[in-house]
């Protein structure tokens, strides 16, 4: 496994290497440039001398002395620093400077030759002019001054590279020491975090925006975990309470029956009816808990495409609740658009959602009222509205009604059957189907649940 400090130092070394390579490249370019300039100086001087010597024959015919010709040619030569021109004619030397390097042993060569390690560059050739003896020409460029500048540049570059390397190591370690402590701090806090300290305040000093963002995200994560943990604990407590009540009742009546504490058969039948009713309640509660757990753990996206006939689906569901509504003197009115929809909506889940909402509407409706069920299509959206005229819901409780085991009318909890999980199941199913649910309610006037689901097409 890689260490951040090693990777950071490696990155700095790579940067230093690139910098050093660039410096060496610049030095190479500088050296090449000096050689080319030196060669250009010699070439320029050689061309000029060729031009002057071409006029020697004409000038000799005018009886101009040979010494004067050489001196004139040297005087007319371009004045280039450290370039020496030497004519050797019949053992006599003519030069543009008395300090030219006399010790050089140059071999005759057509091109420019290097002497020593960037000490000199020279051109040595023989020139033939009609009417006089051959002329030995030497053009020498002294590179020692340029060589000193070059090596000084190498020295400066070397010192600069070493200095850069040291600074790079120092900066990398300093930077490493700046962000490692906050990471270790977060690690220590993480190791100490448990269910009792999820709401602990995470404090760590750091000037880096990235670390502040990480710490902020970490705090948000702890906050979410705290909420989820509290929700799970509340769920377990609520579930335990809801399970305990029917179990206690069942156990108490069974114990009474075993002890024979009943007067006649009717009382025994009454006890058995209570046990049966509580057993059914317990069974419904367990089924709802299992269904809620299945929904929460299911995939968040529906991948299968379904075709659903709205009239058939709604009529099937409503037929299950008509008898219950009739017993309470409640009329179920429907207005269902006569189409089939193509969507990712699960028909089974849609039936569960509509059934739970209709069941709740009937339970909380006043006698001699109605429950209105409307389903329509608008802009490729299925909009379902279920309206009742019951006791209504207070505004401060609207956000809580989808919580597990939450009951609005606490004074009627014992009178209204249910597990308190129906709306929680409804909301989770709708969210899994990428839909939305809204509630409008007024006390003593009723409530309206509006569901919006996306569809692909209609038929």
CSV table of C-alpha atoms in Angstrom, one decimal:
chain,number,residue,atom,x,y,z
A,1,UNK,CA,0.0,0.0,0.0
A,2,UNK,CA,1.3,3.4,-0.9
A,3,UNK,CA,2.1,6.1,1.7
A,4,UNK,CA,1.0,9.6,1.0
A,5,UNK,CA,4.3,11.0,2.2
A,6,UNK,CA,6.3,8.8,-0.1
A,7,UNK,CA,4.1,9.8,-3.1
A,8,UNK,CA,4.4,13.5,-2.2
A,9,UNK,CA,8.2,13.3,-2.0
A,10,UNK,CA,8.3,11.3,-5.2
A,11,UNK,CA,6.3,14.1,-6.9
A,12,UNK,CA,8.7,16.7,-5.7
A,13,UNK,CA,11.7,14.7,-6.9
A,14,UNK,CA,10.1,14.3,-10.3
A,15,UNK,CA,9.6,18.1,-10.4
A,16,UNK,CA,13.2,18.7,-9.4
A,17,UNK,CA,14.4,16.2,-12.0
A,18,UNK,CA,12.4,17.9,-14.7
A,19,UNK,CA,13.8,21.3,-13.5
A,20,UNK,CA,17.4,19.9,-13.6
A,21,UNK,CA,16.9,18.3,-17.0
A,22,UNK,CA,15.6,21.6,-18.3
A,23,UNK,CA,18.6,23.4,-16.9
A,24,UNK,CA,21.0,20.9,-18.5
A,25,UNK,CA,19.0,21.3,-21.7
A,26,UNK,CA,19.5,25.0,-21.6
A,27,UNK,CA,23.2,24.6,-21.0
A,28,UNK,CA,23.5,22.3,-23.9
A,29,UNK,CA,21.6,24.8,-26.1
A,30,UNK,CA,24.0,27.6,-24.8
A,31,UNK,CA,27.1,25.5,-25.6
A,32,UNK,CA,25.8,24.6,-29.1
A,33,UNK,CA,25.0,28.3,-29.7
A,34,UNK,CA,28.6,29.3,-28.7
A,35,UNK,CA,30.0,26.8,-31.1
A,36,UNK,CA,27.8,27.9,-33.9
A,37,UNK,CA,28.6,31.6,-33.3
A,38,UNK,CA,32.3,30.7,-33.3
A,39,UNK,CA,32.0,28.7,-36.5
A,40,UNK,CA,30.1,31.6,-38.1
A,41,UNK,CA,32.8,34.1,-37.1
A,42,UNK,CA,35.5,31.9,-38.7
A,43,UNK,CA,33.4,31.3,-41.8
A,44,UNK,CA,32.6,35.0,-42.2
A,45,UNK,CA,36.3,35.9,-41.9
A,46,UNK,CA,37.3,33.2,-44.4
A,47,UNK,CA,34.8,34.4,-47.0
A,48,UNK,CA,36.1,38.0,-46.6
A,49,UNK,CA,39.7,36.9,-47.0
A,50,UNK,CA,38.9,34.9,-50.1
A,51,UNK,CA,37.4,38.1,-51.6
A,52,UNK,CA,40.5,40.1,-50.7
A,53,UNK,CA,43.0,37.5,-52.1
A,54,UNK,CA,41.1,37.3,-55.3
A,55,UNK,CA,42.3,40.9,-55.9
A,56,UNK,CA,46.0,40.1,-55.2
A,57,UNK,CA,46.8,39.2,-58.8
A,58,UNK,CA,45.5,42.5,-60.1
A,59,UNK,CA,47.3,44.5,-57.4
A,60,UNK,CA,50.6,42.6,-58.0
A,61,UNK,CA,50.4,43.6,-61.7
A,62,UNK,CA,50.4,47.2,-60.4
A,63,UNK,CA,53.6,46.5,-58.6
A,64,UNK,CA,52.1,46.8,-55.1
A,65,UNK,CA,54.5,45.2,-52.6
A,66,UNK,CA,53.3,41.8,-51.2
A,67,UNK,CA,53.8,43.0,-47.6
A,68,UNK,CA,51.4,45.9,-48.2
A,69,UNK,CA,48.8,43.5,-49.7
A,70,UNK,CA,48.8,41.3,-46.6
A,71,UNK,CA,48.6,44.2,-44.2
A,72,UNK,CA,45.8,45.7,-46.3
A,73,UNK,CA,43.9,42.5,-46.2
A,74,UNK,CA,44.3,42.2,-42.4
A,75,UNK,CA,43.2,45.8,-41.9
A,76,UNK,CA,40.1,45.2,-43.9
A,77,UNK,CA,39.2,42.0,-42.1
A,78,UNK,CA,36.1,42.1,-39.8
A,79,UNK,CA,37.0,43.1,-36.3
A,80,UNK,CA,35.7,40.1,-34.3
A,81,UNK,CA,36.7,39.5,-30.7
A,82,UNK,CA,39.2,36.6,-30.2
A,83,UNK,CA,39.4,35.9,-33.9
A,84,UNK,CA,43.0,35.7,-35.2
A,85,UNK,CA,44.0,35.7,-38.9
A,86,UNK,CA,47.5,34.5,-39.7
A,87,UNK,CA,49.1,34.5,-43.1
A,88,UNK,CA,52.3,32.4,-43.5
A,89,UNK,CA,54.1,33.4,-46.7
A,90,UNK,CA,57.6,32.1,-47.4
A,91,UNK,CA,58.2,31.7,-43.7
A,92,UNK,CA,57.1,35.3,-42.9
A,93,UNK,CA,54.1,35.7,-40.6
A,94,UNK,CA,51.4,38.3,-41.0
A,95,UNK,CA,48.7,38.5,-38.3
A,96,UNK,CA,46.0,40.9,-37.1
A,97,UNK,CA,47.3,40.5,-33.6
A,98,UNK,CA,50.6,39.8,-31.9
A,99,UNK,CA,48.9,37.6,-29.2
A,100,UNK,CA,47.6,34.9,-31.4
A,101,UNK,CA,48.2,31.4,-30.1
A,102,UNK,CA,51.6,30.5,-31.7
A,103,UNK,CA,51.9,27.1,-30.1
A,104,UNK,CA,49.0,25.5,-31.9
A,105,UNK,CA,49.9,22.8,-34.2
A,106,UNK,CA,47.2,22.9,-36.8
A,107,UNK,CA,46.7,20.3,-39.5
A,108,UNK,CA,45.6,21.4,-42.9
A,109,UNK,CA,41.9,20.7,-43.2
A,110,UNK,CA,39.1,21.8,-45.4
A,111,UNK,CA,36.7,22.3,-42.5
A,112,UNK,CA,36.7,23.9,-39.1
A,113,UNK,CA,38.5,21.9,-36.5
A,114,UNK,CA,38.1,21.8,-32.7
A,115,UNK,CA,41.3,22.0,-30.6
A,116,UNK,CA,41.4,20.8,-27.0
A,117,UNK,CA,38.2,20.7,-24.9
A,118,UNK,CA,36.4,23.8,-26.3
A,119,UNK,CA,39.7,25.7,-26.2
A,120,UNK,CA,40.0,26.8,-29.9
A,121,UNK,CA,38.3,26.5,-33.2
A,122,UNK,CA,40.4,26.9,-36.3
A,123,UNK,CA,40.5,26.8,-40.1
A,124,UNK,CA,43.8,25.9,-41.7
A,125,UNK,CA,44.2,25.9,-45.5
A,126,UNK,CA,46.5,26.7,-48.3
A,127,UNK,CA,45.6,29.5,-50.8
A,128,UNK,CA,47.0,29.6,-54.3
A,129,UNK,CA,47.4,33.0,-56.0
A,130,UNK,CA,48.7,33.3,-59.6
A,131,UNK,CA,52.2,34.8,-59.7
A,132,UNK,CA,53.2,34.2,-56.1
A,133,UNK,CA,54.1,31.3,-53.8
A,134,UNK,CA,51.3,29.4,-51.9
A,135,UNK,CA,49.9,31.2,-48.9
A,136,UNK,CA,49.3,29.3,-45.6
A,137,UNK,CA,46.1,30.7,-44.0
A,138,UNK,CA,45.1,30.2,-40.4
A,139,UNK,CA,41.9,31.5,-38.9
A,140,UNK,CA,41.7,30.9,-35.1
A,141,UNK,CA,38.9,31.6,-32.6
A,142,UNK,CA,39.9,31.6,-29.0
A,143,UNK,CA,37.0,30.0,-27.0
A,144,UNK,CA,38.6,30.1,-23.5
A,145,UNK,CA,36.6,33.2,-22.5
A,146,UNK,CA,33.4,31.5,-23.7
A,147,UNK,CA,34.5,28.3,-22.0
A,148,UNK,CA,34.9,30.1,-18.7
A,149,UNK,CA,31.4,31.6,-19.0
A,150,UNK,CA,30.0,28.1,-19.9
A,151,UNK,CA,31.5,26.4,-16.9
A,152,UNK,CA,30.5,29.2,-14.6
A,153,UNK,CA,26.9,28.7,-15.9
A,154,UNK,CA,27.3,24.9,-15.2
A,155,UNK,CA,28.4,25.7,-11.7
A,156,UNK,CA,25.6,28.2,-11.0
A,157,UNK,CA,23.1,25.7,-12.5
A,158,UNK,CA,24.5,22.9,-10.3
A,159,UNK,CA,24.2,25.0,-7.2
A,160,UNK,CA,20.7,26.1,-8.1
A,161,UNK,CA,19.7,22.5,-8.7
A,162,UNK,CA,21.0,21.4,-5.3
A,163,UNK,CA,19.4,24.4,-3.7
A,164,UNK,CA,16.1,23.5,-5.4
A,165,UNK,CA,16.4,19.9,-4.3
A,166,UNK,CA,16.9,20.9,-0.7
A,167,UNK,CA,14.1,23.5,-0.8
A,168,UNK,CA,11.9,20.8,-2.5
A,169,UNK,CA,12.5,18.3,0.3
A,170,UNK,CA,12.0,21.0,3.0
A,171,UNK,CA,8.7,22.2,1.4
A,172,UNK,CA,7.4,18.6,0.9
A,173,UNK,CA,8.1,17.7,4.6
A,174,UNK,CA,6.6,21.0,5.8
A,175,UNK,CA,3.5,20.5,3.6
A,176,UNK,CA,3.3,16.8,4.8
A,177,UNK,CA,3.5,17.9,8.4
A,178,UNK,CA,0.7,20.4,7.8
A,179,UNK,CA,-2.0,18.0,6.6
A,180,UNK,CA,-1.0,14.7,8.4
A,181,UNK,CA,-2.0,15.9,11.9
A,182,UNK,CA,-5.6,16.7,10.8
A,183,UNK,CA,-5.8,13.3,9.2
A,184,UNK,CA,-4.6,11.7,12.3
A,185,UNK,CA,-7.0,13.8,14.4
A,186,UNK,CA,-9.9,12.6,12.3
A,187,UNK,CA,-8.6,9.0,12.6
A,188,UNK,CA,-8.5,9.3,16.4
A,189,UNK,CA,-11.9,10.8,16.5
A,190,UNK,CA,-13.2,8.0,14.3
A,191,UNK,CA,-11.7,5.4,16.5
A,192,UNK,CA,-13.4,6.9,19.5
A,193,UNK,CA,-16.8,7.4,17.9
A,194,UNK,CA,-19.6,5.1,19.1
A,195,UNK,CA,-23.4,5.1,19.3
A,196,UNK,CA,-23.3,7.3,22.4
A,197,UNK,CA,-20.9,9.9,20.9
A,198,UNK,CA,-22.2,10.3,17.3
A,199,UNK,CA,-23.3,13.8,18.1
A,200,UNK,CA,-19.8,14.8,19.4
A,201,UNK,CA,-18.4,18.0,17.9
A,202,UNK,CA,-15.5,17.4,15.6
A,203,UNK,CA,-12.9,20.1,16.2
A,204,UNK,CA,-9.7,20.3,14.2
A,205,UNK,CA,-7.7,23.3,13.1
A,206,UNK,CA,-6.6,23.5,9.5
A,207,UNK,CA,-6.3,26.2,6.9
A,208,UNK,CA,-6.9,24.0,3.8
A,209,UNK,CA,-10.3,24.4,2.2
A,210,UNK,CA,-10.2,20.8,1.2
A,211,UNK,CA,-9.8,19.6,4.8
A,212,UNK,CA,-12.5,22.0,6.0
A,213,UNK,CA,-14.8,20.5,3.3
A,214,UNK,CA,-13.9,16.9,4.4
A,215,UNK,CA,-14.4,17.8,8.1
A,216,UNK,CA,-17.7,19.4,7.2
A,217,UNK,CA,-18.8,16.3,5.3
A,218,UNK,CA,-17.6,14.2,8.2
A,219,UNK,CA,-19.7,16.1,10.6
A,220,UNK,CA,-22.7,15.8,8.3
A,221,UNK,CA,-22.1,12.1,8.0
A,222,UNK,CA,-22.0,11.8,11.9
A,223,UNK,CA,-25.2,13.9,12.0
A,224,UNK,CA,-26.9,11.6,9.5
A,225,UNK,CA,-25.7,8.5,11.3
A,226,UNK,CA,-27.0,10.0,14.6
A,227,UNK,CA,-30.5,10.6,13.0
A,228,UNK,CA,-30.5,7.1,11.5
A,229,UNK,CA,-29.4,5.5,14.7
A,230,UNK,CA,-32.0,7.4,16.7
A,231,UNK,CA,-34.6,6.4,14.1
A,232,UNK,CA,-33.6,2.8,14.4
A,233,UNK,CA,-33.7,2.9,18.2
A,234,UNK,CA,-37.1,4.6,18.1
A,235,UNK,CA,-38.3,2.0,15.6
A,236,UNK,CA,-37.0,-0.9,17.8
A,237,UNK,CA,-38.6,0.7,20.9
A,238,UNK,CA,-41.9,1.3,19.0
A,239,UNK,CA,-41.9,-2.1,17.5
A,240,UNK,CA,-41.2,-3.7,20.9
A,241,UNK,CA,-44.0,-1.7,22.4
A,242,UNK,CA,-46.4,-2.6,19.6
A,243,UNK,CA,-45.4,-6.3,19.8
A,244,UNK,CA,-45.5,-6.4,23.6
A,245,UNK,CA,-49.1,-5.2,23.9
A,246,UNK,CA,-50.8,-8.0,22.0
A,247,UNK,CA,-48.4,-10.6,23.4
A,248,UNK,CA,-49.1,-9.4,27.0
A,249,UNK,CA,-52.9,-9.5,26.3
A,250,UNK,CA,-52.7,-12.9,24.8
A,251,UNK,CA,-50.5,-14.2,27.6
A,252,UNK,CA,-52.8,-12.8,30.3
A,253,UNK,CA,-56.0,-14.3,28.8
A,254,UNK,CA,-54.3,-17.7,28.2
A,255,UNK,CA,-53.1,-17.7,31.8
A,256,UNK,CA,-56.7,-16.8,32.9
A,257,UNK,CA,-58.1,-19.7,30.9
A,258,UNK,CA,-55.5,-22.1,32.3
A,259,UNK,CA,-56.4,-21.1,35.8
A,260,UNK,CA,-60.1,-21.5,35.0
A,261,UNK,CA,-61.0,-18.0,36.1
A,262,UNK,CA,-64.2,-17.7,34.0
A,263,UNK,CA,-67.8,-18.2,34.9
A,264,UNK,CA,-69.4,-19.7,31.8
A,265,UNK,CA,-68.8,-20.7,28.2
A,266,UNK,CA,-69.7,-17.2,26.9
A,267,UNK,CA,-66.9,-15.7,28.9
A,268,UNK,CA,-64.6,-18.3,27.6
A,269,UNK,CA,-65.6,-17.5,24.1
A,270,UNK,CA,-65.1,-13.8,24.8
A,271,UNK,CA,-61.6,-14.6,26.0
A,272,UNK,CA,-60.9,-16.7,22.9
A,273,UNK,CA,-62.2,-13.9,20.6
A,274,UNK,CA,-59.8,-11.4,22.3
A,275,UNK,CA,-56.9,-13.8,21.9
A,276,UNK,CA,-57.8,-14.3,18.2
A,277,UNK,CA,-58.2,-10.6,17.6
A,278,UNK,CA,-54.8,-9.8,19.2
A,279,UNK,CA,-53.2,-12.7,17.3
A,280,UNK,CA,-54.5,-11.2,14.1
A,281,UNK,CA,-53.2,-7.8,15.1
A,282,UNK,CA,-49.8,-9.3,15.9
A,283,UNK,CA,-49.8,-11.1,12.5
A,284,UNK,CA,-50.6,-7.8,10.7
A,285,UNK,CA,-47.9,-6.0,12.5
A,286,UNK,CA,-45.3,-8.6,11.7
A,287,UNK,CA,-46.4,-8.6,8.0
A,288,UNK,CA,-46.2,-4.8,7.9
A,289,UNK,CA,-42.7,-4.9,9.5
A,290,UNK,CA,-41.5,-7.5,7.0
A,291,UNK,CA,-43.0,-5.5,4.1
A,292,UNK,CA,-41.4,-2.2,5.3
A,293,UNK,CA,-38.0,-3.9,5.7
A,294,UNK,CA,-38.3,-5.4,2.2
A,295,UNK,CA,-39.1,-2.0,0.7
A,296,UNK,CA,-36.3,-0.2,2.4
A,297,UNK,CA,-33.8,-2.8,1.4
A,298,UNK,CA,-35.0,-3.1,-2.2
A,299,UNK,CA,-33.4,-1.5,-5.2
A,300,UNK,CA,-33.9,2.2,-5.5
A,301,UNK,CA,-34.8,2.0,-9.2
A,302,UNK,CA,-37.4,0.0,-11.0
A,303,UNK,CA,-35.9,-1.5,-14.2
A,304,UNK,CA,-38.8,-3.5,-15.5
A,305,UNK,CA,-41.4,-1.9,-17.8
A,306,UNK,CA,-45.0,-2.6,-16.9
A,307,UNK,CA,-48.3,-2.0,-18.7
A,308,UNK,CA,-51.1,-1.2,-16.2
A,309,UNK,CA,-54.8,-0.7,-17.0
A,310,UNK,CA,-55.9,2.1,-14.6
A,311,UNK,CA,-59.6,1.2,-14.6
A,312,UNK,CA,-59.0,-2.5,-13.9
A,313,UNK,CA,-56.4,-1.8,-11.2
A,314,UNK,CA,-58.5,0.8,-9.3
A,315,UNK,CA,-61.7,-1.2,-9.6
A,316,UNK,CA,-60.0,-4.3,-8.2
A,317,UNK,CA,-58.7,-2.4,-5.2
A,318,UNK,CA,-61.9,-0.4,-4.5
A,319,UNK,CA,-64.0,-3.6,-4.6
A,320,UNK,CA,-62.0,-4.9,-1.6
A,321,UNK,CA,-63.0,-1.9,0.5
A,322,UNK,CA,-66.6,-1.3,-0.6
A,323,UNK,CA,-68.1,-3.5,2.1
A,324,UNK,CA,-66.0,-1.8,4.8
A,325,UNK,CA,-67.1,1.6,3.5
A,326,UNK,CA,-70.8,0.5,3.4
A,327,UNK,CA,-70.7,-0.6,7.0
A,328,UNK,CA,-69.5,2.9,8.0
A,329,UNK,CA,-72.1,4.5,5.7
A,330,UNK,CA,-69.3,5.9,3.5
A,331,UNK,CA,-69.5,6.2,-0.3
A,332,UNK,CA,-66.4,5.7,-2.5
A,333,UNK,CA,-66.6,8.0,-5.6
A,334,UNK,CA,-64.2,7.3,-8.4
A,335,UNK,CA,-63.1,9.2,-11.5
A,336,UNK,CA,-60.4,7.1,-13.2
A,337,UNK,CA,-59.1,7.9,-16.6
A,338,UNK,CA,-59.8,5.1,-19.0
A,339,UNK,CA,-56.3,4.4,-20.2
A,340,UNK,CA,-53.4,2.0,-19.8
A,341,UNK,CA,-50.0,3.3,-18.8
A,342,UNK,CA,-46.6,2.1,-19.7
A,343,UNK,CA,-44.1,2.7,-17.0
A,344,UNK,CA,-41.6,1.4,-14.5
A,345,UNK,CA,-44.3,1.4,-11.8
A,346,UNK,CA,-44.9,-1.9,-10.1
A,347,UNK,CA,-48.6,-2.7,-10.2
A,348,UNK,CA,-48.3,-4.7,-7.0
A,349,UNK,CA,-46.8,-1.7,-5.2
A,350,UNK,CA,-49.4,0.7,-6.8
A,351,UNK,CA,-52.2,-1.5,-5.4
A,352,UNK,CA,-50.6,-1.5,-2.0
A,353,UNK,CA,-50.2,2.3,-2.0
A,354,UNK,CA,-53.8,3.0,-3.2
A,355,UNK,CA,-55.2,0.3,-0.9
A,356,UNK,CA,-53.5,1.7,2.2
A,357,UNK,CA,-54.6,5.2,1.5
A,358,UNK,CA,-58.2,4.2,0.8
A,359,UNK,CA,-58.2,2.1,4.0
A,360,UNK,CA,-56.9,5.1,6.0
A,361,UNK,CA,-59.5,7.4,4.4
A,362,UNK,CA,-62.3,5.1,5.4
A,363,UNK,CA,-61.0,4.6,8.9
A,364,UNK,CA,-60.7,8.3,9.6
A,365,UNK,CA,-63.8,9.5,7.7
A,366,UNK,CA,-67.0,10.6,9.4
A,367,UNK,CA,-70.2,8.5,8.8
A,368,UNK,CA,-72.5,9.6,5.9
A,369,UNK,CA,-69.5,11.1,4.0
A,370,UNK,CA,-67.6,10.0,0.9
A,371,UNK,CA,-64.1,9.1,-0.2
A,372,UNK,CA,-63.2,10.5,-3.6
A,373,UNK,CA,-60.6,8.6,-5.7
A,374,UNK,CA,-59.3,10.4,-8.8
A,375,UNK,CA,-56.6,9.2,-11.3
A,376,UNK,CA,-55.6,11.2,-14.3
A,377,UNK,CA,-52.7,11.6,-16.8
A,378,UNK,CA,-51.0,15.0,-17.4
A,379,UNK,CA,-47.7,15.5,-19.2
A,380,UNK,CA,-46.7,11.8,-18.9
A,381,UNK,CA,-47.4,11.9,-15.2
A,382,UNK,CA,-49.9,9.7,-13.3
A,383,UNK,CA,-51.7,11.9,-10.7
A,384,UNK,CA,-53.7,10.1,-8.0
A,385,UNK,CA,-55.8,12.0,-5.5
A,386,UNK,CA,-57.6,10.4,-2.5
A,387,UNK,CA,-59.8,12.7,-0.5
A,388,UNK,CA,-61.7,12.0,2.7
A,389,UNK,CA,-64.0,14.2,4.9
A,390,UNK,CA,-62.8,13.0,8.3
A,391,UNK,CA,-61.1,14.4,11.4
A,392,UNK,CA,-58.2,16.0,9.4
A,393,UNK,CA,-54.6,16.5,10.5
A,394,UNK,CA,-53.0,19.4,12.3
A,395,UNK,CA,-50.3,21.3,10.4
A,396,UNK,CA,-47.6,20.5,13.0
A,397,UNK,CA,-48.3,16.8,12.5
A,398,UNK,CA,-48.3,16.7,8.7
A,399,UNK,CA,-44.6,15.9,8.5
A,400,UNK,CA,-44.8,13.2,11.1
A,401,UNK,CA,-47.6,11.1,9.6
A,402,UNK,CA,-45.2,9.1,7.5
A,403,UNK,CA,-43.1,8.2,10.5
A,404,UNK,CA,-43.3,4.5,11.6
A,405,UNK,CA,-45.9,3.8,14.3
A,406,UNK,CA,-47.1,7.4,14.3
A,407,UNK,CA,-50.8,8.0,15.0
A,408,UNK,CA,-52.5,11.4,14.5
A,409,UNK,CA,-55.5,11.0,16.7
A,410,UNK,CA,-54.0,9.6,19.9
A,411,UNK,CA,-57.3,9.6,21.7
A,412,UNK,CA,-58.7,7.1,19.0
A,413,UNK,CA,-55.7,4.8,18.8
A,414,UNK,CA,-57.5,2.0,20.6
A,415,UNK,CA,-60.6,2.5,18.5
A,416,UNK,CA,-59.0,2.6,15.1
A,417,UNK,CA,-57.4,-0.6,14.0
A,418,UNK,CA,-53.9,-0.6,12.4
A,419,UNK,CA,-50.3,-0.9,13.0
A,420,UNK,CA,-49.2,2.7,12.4
A,421,UNK,CA,-47.0,1.5,9.5
A,422,UNK,CA,-49.3,2.0,6.6
A,423,UNK,CA,-48.2,5.5,5.6
A,424,UNK,CA,-44.6,4.7,6.1
A,425,UNK,CA,-45.0,1.8,3.7
A,426,UNK,CA,-46.8,4.1,1.2
A,427,UNK,CA,-44.1,6.8,1.3
A,428,UNK,CA,-41.2,4.3,0.9
A,429,UNK,CA,-42.9,2.6,-2.0
A,430,UNK,CA,-43.6,5.9,-3.8
A,431,UNK,CA,-40.0,7.1,-3.3
A,432,UNK,CA,-38.7,3.7,-4.7
A,433,UNK,CA,-40.9,4.3,-7.7
A,434,UNK,CA,-39.3,7.8,-8.1
A,435,UNK,CA,-42.6,9.5,-7.2
A,436,UNK,CA,-43.9,12.2,-4.9
A,437,UNK,CA,-46.6,12.4,-2.3
A,438,UNK,CA,-48.2,15.5,-0.8
A,439,UNK,CA,-50.9,16.0,1.8
A,440,UNK,CA,-53.4,18.7,2.3
A,441,UNK,CA,-55.5,18.7,5.4
A,442,UNK,CA,-57.8,20.8,7.6
A,443,UNK,CA,-59.1,19.9,11.1
A,444,UNK,CA,-62.6,18.5,11.0
A,445,UNK,CA,-62.8,19.0,7.2
A,446,UNK,CA,-60.7,16.1,5.9
A,447,UNK,CA,-57.5,15.3,4.1
A,448,UNK,CA,-56.3,14.9,0.6
A,449,UNK,CA,-53.3,12.7,-0.5
A,450,UNK,CA,-51.9,13.5,-3.9
A,451,UNK,CA,-49.4,11.1,-5.6
A,452,UNK,CA,-47.4,11.9,-8.7
A,453,UNK,CA,-45.7,9.1,-10.6
A,454,UNK,CA,-43.7,9.3,-13.9
A,455,UNK,CA,-44.9,7.2,-16.8
A,456,UNK,CA,-43.4,6.4,-20.2
A,457,UNK,CA,-46.4,6.3,-22.5
A,458,UNK,CA,-50.2,5.8,-22.5
A,459,UNK,CA,-52.3,3.4,-24.5
